[in-house]
Short mmCIF file of C-alpha atoms and ligand atoms in Angstrom, two decimals:
data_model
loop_
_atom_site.label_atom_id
_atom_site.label_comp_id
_atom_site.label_asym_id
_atom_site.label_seq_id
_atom_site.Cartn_x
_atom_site.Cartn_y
_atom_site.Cartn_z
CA UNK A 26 111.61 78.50 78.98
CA UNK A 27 108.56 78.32 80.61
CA UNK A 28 105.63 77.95 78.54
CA UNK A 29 102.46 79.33 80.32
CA UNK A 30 102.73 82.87 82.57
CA UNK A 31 100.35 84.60 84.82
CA UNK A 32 101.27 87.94 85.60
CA UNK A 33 100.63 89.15 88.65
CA UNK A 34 100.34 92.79 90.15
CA UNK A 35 98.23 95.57 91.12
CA UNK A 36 96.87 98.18 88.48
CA UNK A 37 100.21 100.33 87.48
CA UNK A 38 102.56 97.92 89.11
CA UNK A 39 103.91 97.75 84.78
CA UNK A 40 102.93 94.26 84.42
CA UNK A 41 101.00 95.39 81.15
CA UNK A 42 105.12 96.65 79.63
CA UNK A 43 106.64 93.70 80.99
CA UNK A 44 103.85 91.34 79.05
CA UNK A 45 104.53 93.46 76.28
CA UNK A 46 108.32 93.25 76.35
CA UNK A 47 108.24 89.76 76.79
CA UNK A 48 106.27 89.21 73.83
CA UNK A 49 108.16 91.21 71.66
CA UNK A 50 111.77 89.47 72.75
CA UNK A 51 110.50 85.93 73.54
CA UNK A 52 107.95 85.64 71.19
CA UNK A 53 104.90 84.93 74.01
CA UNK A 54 101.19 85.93 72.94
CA UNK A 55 100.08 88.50 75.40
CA UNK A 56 96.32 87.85 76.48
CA UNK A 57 95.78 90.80 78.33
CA UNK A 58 91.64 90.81 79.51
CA UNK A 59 92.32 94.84 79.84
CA UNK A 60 92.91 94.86 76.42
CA UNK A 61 90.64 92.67 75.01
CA UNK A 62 87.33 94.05 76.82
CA UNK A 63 88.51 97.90 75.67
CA UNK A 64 88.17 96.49 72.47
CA UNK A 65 85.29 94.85 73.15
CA UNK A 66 83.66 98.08 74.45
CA UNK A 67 84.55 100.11 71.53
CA UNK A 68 83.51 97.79 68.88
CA UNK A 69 80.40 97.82 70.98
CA UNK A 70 80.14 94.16 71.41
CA UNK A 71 77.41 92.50 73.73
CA UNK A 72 79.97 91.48 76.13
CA UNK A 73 81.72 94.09 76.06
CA UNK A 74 78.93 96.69 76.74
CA UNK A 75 77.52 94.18 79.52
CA UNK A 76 81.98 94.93 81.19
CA UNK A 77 81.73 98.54 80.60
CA UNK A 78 79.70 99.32 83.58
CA UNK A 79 81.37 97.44 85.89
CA UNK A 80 84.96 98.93 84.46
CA UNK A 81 83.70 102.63 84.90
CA UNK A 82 82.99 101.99 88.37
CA UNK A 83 85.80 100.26 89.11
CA UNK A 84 84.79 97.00 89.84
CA UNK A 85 85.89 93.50 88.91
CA UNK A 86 83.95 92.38 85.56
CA UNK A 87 82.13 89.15 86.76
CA UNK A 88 83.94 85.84 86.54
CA UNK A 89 81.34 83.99 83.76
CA UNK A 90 82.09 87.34 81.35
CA UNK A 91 85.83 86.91 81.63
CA UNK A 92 85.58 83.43 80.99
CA UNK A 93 83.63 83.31 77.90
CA UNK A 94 86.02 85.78 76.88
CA UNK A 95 89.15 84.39 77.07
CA UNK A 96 87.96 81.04 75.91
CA UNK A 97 87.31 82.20 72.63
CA UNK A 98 91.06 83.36 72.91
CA UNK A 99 92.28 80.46 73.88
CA UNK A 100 90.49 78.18 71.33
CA UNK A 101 92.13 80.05 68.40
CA UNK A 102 95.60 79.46 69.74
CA UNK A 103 98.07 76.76 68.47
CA UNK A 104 98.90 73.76 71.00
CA UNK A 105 102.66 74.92 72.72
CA UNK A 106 102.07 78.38 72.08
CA UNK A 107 103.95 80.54 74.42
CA UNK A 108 101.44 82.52 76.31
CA UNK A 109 101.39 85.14 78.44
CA UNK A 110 98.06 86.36 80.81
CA UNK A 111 98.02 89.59 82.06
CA UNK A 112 94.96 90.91 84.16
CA UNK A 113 93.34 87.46 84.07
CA UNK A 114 92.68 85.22 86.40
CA UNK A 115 92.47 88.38 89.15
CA UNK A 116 90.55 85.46 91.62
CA UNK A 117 91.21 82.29 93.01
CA UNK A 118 87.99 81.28 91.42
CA UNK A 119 89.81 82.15 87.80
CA UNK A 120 92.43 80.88 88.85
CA UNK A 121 90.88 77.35 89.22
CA UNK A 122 88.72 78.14 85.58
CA UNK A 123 92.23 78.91 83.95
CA UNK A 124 93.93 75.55 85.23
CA UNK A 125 91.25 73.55 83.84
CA UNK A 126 91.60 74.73 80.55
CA UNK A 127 95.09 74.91 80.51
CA UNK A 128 98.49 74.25 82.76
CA UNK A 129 100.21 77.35 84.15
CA UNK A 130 104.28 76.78 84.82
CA UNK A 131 104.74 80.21 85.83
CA UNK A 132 103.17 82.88 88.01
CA UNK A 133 104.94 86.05 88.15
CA UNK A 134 104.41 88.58 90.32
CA UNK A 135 105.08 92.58 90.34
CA UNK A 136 105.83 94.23 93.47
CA UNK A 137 105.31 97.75 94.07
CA UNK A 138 104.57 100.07 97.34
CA UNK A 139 100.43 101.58 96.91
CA UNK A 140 102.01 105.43 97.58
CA UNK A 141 103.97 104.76 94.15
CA UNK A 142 100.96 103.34 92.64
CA UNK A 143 98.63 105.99 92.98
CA UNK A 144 101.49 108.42 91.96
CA UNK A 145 101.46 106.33 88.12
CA UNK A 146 98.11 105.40 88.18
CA UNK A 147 96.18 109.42 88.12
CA UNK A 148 99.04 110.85 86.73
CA UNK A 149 98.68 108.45 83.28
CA UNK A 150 97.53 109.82 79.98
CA UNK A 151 96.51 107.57 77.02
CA UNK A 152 96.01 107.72 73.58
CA UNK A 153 93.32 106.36 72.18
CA UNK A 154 94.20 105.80 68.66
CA UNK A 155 97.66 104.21 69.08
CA UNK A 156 97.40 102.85 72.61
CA UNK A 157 100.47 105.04 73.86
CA UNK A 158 100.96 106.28 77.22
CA UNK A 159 102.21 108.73 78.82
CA UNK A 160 102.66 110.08 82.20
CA UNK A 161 102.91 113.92 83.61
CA UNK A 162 105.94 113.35 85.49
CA UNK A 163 108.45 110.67 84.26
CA UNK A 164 107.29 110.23 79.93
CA UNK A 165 105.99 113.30 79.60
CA UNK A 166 104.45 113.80 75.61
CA UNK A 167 106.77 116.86 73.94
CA UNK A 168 103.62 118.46 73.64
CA UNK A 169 100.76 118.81 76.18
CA UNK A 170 97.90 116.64 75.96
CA UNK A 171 98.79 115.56 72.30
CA UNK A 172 99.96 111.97 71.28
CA UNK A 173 103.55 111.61 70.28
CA UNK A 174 103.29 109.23 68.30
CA UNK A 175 100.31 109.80 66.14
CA UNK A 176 99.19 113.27 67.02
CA UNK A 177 95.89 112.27 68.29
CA UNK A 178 94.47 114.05 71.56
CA UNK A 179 95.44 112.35 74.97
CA UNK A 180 93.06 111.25 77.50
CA UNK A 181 92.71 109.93 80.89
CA UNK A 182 90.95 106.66 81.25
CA UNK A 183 87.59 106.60 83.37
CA UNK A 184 89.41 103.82 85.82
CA UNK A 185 92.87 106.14 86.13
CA UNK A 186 90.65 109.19 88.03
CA UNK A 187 91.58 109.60 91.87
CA UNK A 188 88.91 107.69 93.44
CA UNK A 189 88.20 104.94 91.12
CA UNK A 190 92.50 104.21 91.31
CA UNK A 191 91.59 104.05 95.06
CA UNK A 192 88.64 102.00 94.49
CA UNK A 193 90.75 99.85 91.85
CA UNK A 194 93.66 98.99 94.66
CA UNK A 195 90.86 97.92 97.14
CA UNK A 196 89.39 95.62 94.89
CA UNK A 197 92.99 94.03 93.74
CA UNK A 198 93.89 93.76 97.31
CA UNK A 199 90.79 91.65 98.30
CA UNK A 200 90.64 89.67 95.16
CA UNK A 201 93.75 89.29 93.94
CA UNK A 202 95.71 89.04 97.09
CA UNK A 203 94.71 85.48 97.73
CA UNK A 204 95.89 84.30 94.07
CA UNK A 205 99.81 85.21 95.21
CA UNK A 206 99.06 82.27 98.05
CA UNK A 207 97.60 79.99 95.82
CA UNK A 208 100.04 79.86 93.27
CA UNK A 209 102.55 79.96 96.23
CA UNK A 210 101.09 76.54 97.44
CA UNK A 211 101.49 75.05 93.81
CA UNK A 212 105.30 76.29 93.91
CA UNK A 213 105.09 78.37 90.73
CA UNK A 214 105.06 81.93 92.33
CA UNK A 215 108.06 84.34 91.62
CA UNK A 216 108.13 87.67 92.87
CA UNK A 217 109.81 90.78 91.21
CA UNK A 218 110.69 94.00 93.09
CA UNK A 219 108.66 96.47 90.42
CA UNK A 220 110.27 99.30 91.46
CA UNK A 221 113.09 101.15 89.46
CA UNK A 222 114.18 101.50 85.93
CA UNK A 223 112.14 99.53 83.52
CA UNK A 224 115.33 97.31 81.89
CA UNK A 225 116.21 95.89 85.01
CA UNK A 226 112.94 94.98 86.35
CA UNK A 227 112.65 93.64 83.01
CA UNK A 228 116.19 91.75 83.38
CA UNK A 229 114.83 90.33 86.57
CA UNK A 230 111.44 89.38 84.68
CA UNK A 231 113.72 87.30 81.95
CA UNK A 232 115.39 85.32 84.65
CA UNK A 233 112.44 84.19 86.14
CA UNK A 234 111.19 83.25 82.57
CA UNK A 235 113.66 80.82 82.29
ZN1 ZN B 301 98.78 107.91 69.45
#
């Protein structure tokens, strides 16, 4: 099993269930930077409130913030932990920061057309007391606007709004885009069609896994 994942894929491309499936069946910590700065930003940490503005606007949080951030993550980990990083490194230049602190066997990658991305993306409702979400079309909640799991009031994330998801798939393309080579030159790139239902794209994810 490998030991040490990148996942790889645009915004909505369902890299964040995959991590999350993963984790649950195989055990991996998920270190998901999306994650980690939201909760950064609402317990109103320094670092966090320096990402917000960047998020909103749907830019890439600078490379130094990141860092710092998942360092402290990574320190409180036990040696041969399985882990799993999703939305981190998104450049080439975190990409190098990430291999000096630790060895990645594994960089996975999620496929999926930018027509079907948008589609997901500003059609996505969260919740933001249990972290559900929901979407207007294909997981609709039983009732409108309202969690189902906990009741709370849904919303839609500043960075899920028409023109930031626009904004957000420009910025993956020219950031990210060059990570898929480089982990292609270091032979550890695997790419998965993310298109279709979710338990065979997550069958697909398994096999690669291993
Ligand atoms: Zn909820």
């Amino acid at each position: 099993m490998k030991s040490k994942i990148v996942l790889l894929g645009p915004p909505g491309s369902g890299k964040g269930t995959q991590g999350e499936k993963l984790s649950e069946e195989m055990g991996y910590v998920r270190l998901s930077t999306g994650d980690m700065l939201r909760e950064a930003v609402r317990n109103g940490a320094e670092l966090g409130m320096k990402a917000k503005g960047y998020m909103d606007s749907g830019a890439l949080v600078p490379n130094d913030l990141i860092i710092d951030l998942m360092k402290e993550k990574i320190s409180t980990l036990e040696p041969g932990t399985g882990v799993i990083f999703d939305g981190f490194p998104r450049t080439v230049e975190q990409a190098d920061a990430l291999g000096e602190q630790i060895e990645i066997d594994l960089a996975l990658n999620l496929d999926v057309a930018d027509c079907e991305l948008v589609e997901r993306l500003t059609k996505r409702r969260s919740c933001p007391e249990c972290h559900c979400v929901f979407h207007l079309t294909h997981n609709k909640p039983r009732q409108e606007g309202v969690c189902d799991k906990c009741g709370s009031p849904l919303y839609q994330r500043d960075d899920d709004c028409d023109e930031t998801v626009c904004n957000r798939l420009e910025v993956y393309r020219k950031n990210t885009l060059p990570l898929i080579d480089y982990y292609e030159r270091k032979g550890i790139l695997v790419t998965v069609e993310g298109t279709g239902k979710m338990d065979e794209i997550f069958a697909k994810v398994k096999e690669a896994v291993r």
